[in-house]
mmCIF file of C-alpha atoms in Angstrom:
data_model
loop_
_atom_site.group_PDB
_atom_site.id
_atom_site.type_symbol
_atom_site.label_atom_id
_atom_site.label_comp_id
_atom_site.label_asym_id
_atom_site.label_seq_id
_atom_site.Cartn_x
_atom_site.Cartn_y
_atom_site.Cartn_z
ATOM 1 C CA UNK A 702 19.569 166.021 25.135
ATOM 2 C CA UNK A 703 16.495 165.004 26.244
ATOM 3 C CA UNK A 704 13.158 167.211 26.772
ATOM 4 C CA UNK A 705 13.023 169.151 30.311
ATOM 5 C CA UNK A 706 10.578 167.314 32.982
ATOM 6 C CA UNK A 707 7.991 169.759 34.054
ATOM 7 C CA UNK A 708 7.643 170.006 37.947
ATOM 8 C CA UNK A 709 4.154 171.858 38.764
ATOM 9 C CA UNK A 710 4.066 175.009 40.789
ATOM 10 C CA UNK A 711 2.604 173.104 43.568
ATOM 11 C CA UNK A 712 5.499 170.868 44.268
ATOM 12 C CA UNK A 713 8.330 173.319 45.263
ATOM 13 C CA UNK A 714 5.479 175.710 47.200
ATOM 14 C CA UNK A 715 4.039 172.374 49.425
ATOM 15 C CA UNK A 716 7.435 171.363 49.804
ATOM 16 C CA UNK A 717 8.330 174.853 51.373
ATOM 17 C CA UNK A 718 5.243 175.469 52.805
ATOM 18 C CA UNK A 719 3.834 175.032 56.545
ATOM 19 C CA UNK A 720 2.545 171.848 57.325
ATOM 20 C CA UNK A 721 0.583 169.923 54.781
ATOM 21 C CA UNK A 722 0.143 166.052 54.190
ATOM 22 C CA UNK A 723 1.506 166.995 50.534
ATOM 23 C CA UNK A 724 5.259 168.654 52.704
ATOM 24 C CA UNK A 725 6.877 165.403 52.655
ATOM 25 C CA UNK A 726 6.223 164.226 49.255
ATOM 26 C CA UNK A 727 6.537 167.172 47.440
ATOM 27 C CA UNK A 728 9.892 167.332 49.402
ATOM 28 C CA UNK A 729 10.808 163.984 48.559
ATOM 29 C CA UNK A 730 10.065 164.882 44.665
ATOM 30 C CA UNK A 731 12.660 167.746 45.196
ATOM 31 C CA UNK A 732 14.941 165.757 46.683
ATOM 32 C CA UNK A 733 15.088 163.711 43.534
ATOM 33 C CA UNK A 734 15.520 166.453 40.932
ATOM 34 C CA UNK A 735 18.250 167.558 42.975
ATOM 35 C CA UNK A 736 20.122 163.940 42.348
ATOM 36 C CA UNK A 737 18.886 163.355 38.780
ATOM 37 C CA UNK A 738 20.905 164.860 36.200
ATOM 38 C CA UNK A 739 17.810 165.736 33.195
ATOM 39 C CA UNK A 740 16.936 169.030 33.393
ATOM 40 C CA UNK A 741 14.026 170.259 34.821
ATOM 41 C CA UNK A 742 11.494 173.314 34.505
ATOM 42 C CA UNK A 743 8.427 175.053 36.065
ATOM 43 C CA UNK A 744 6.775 177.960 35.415
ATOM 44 C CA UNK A 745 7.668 181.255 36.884
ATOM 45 C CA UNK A 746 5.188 181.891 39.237
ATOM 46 C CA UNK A 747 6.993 179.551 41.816
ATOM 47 C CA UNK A 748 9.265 182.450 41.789
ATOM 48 C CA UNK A 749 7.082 185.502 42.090
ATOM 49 C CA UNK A 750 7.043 186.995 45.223
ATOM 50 C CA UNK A 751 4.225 187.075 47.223
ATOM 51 C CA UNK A 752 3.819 190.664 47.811
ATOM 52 C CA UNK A 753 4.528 191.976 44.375
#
């Protein structure tokens, strides 16, 4: 198997984010994991929530 690609905090938070000139490719990134079949990783603050 080969090595997880690491996707930066940023990507998934622009991508979800208000508007930004980094939305749309930081979508377009996402939309790509979600097709490719390696696996993938980030750290876990992209799923801390903000008021904790």
């Amino acid at each position: 198997m080969s090595p997880a690609v690491f996707i930066d905090a940023n990507v998934p938070i622009y991508a979800s984010g208000g508007d930004h000139p980094l939305k749309e490719p930081c979508a377009h990134i996402l939309r790509g994991v979600a097709q490719d079949p390696r696996p993938f990783a980030t750290d876990s603050e992209v799923l801390q929530h903000p008021n904790t």
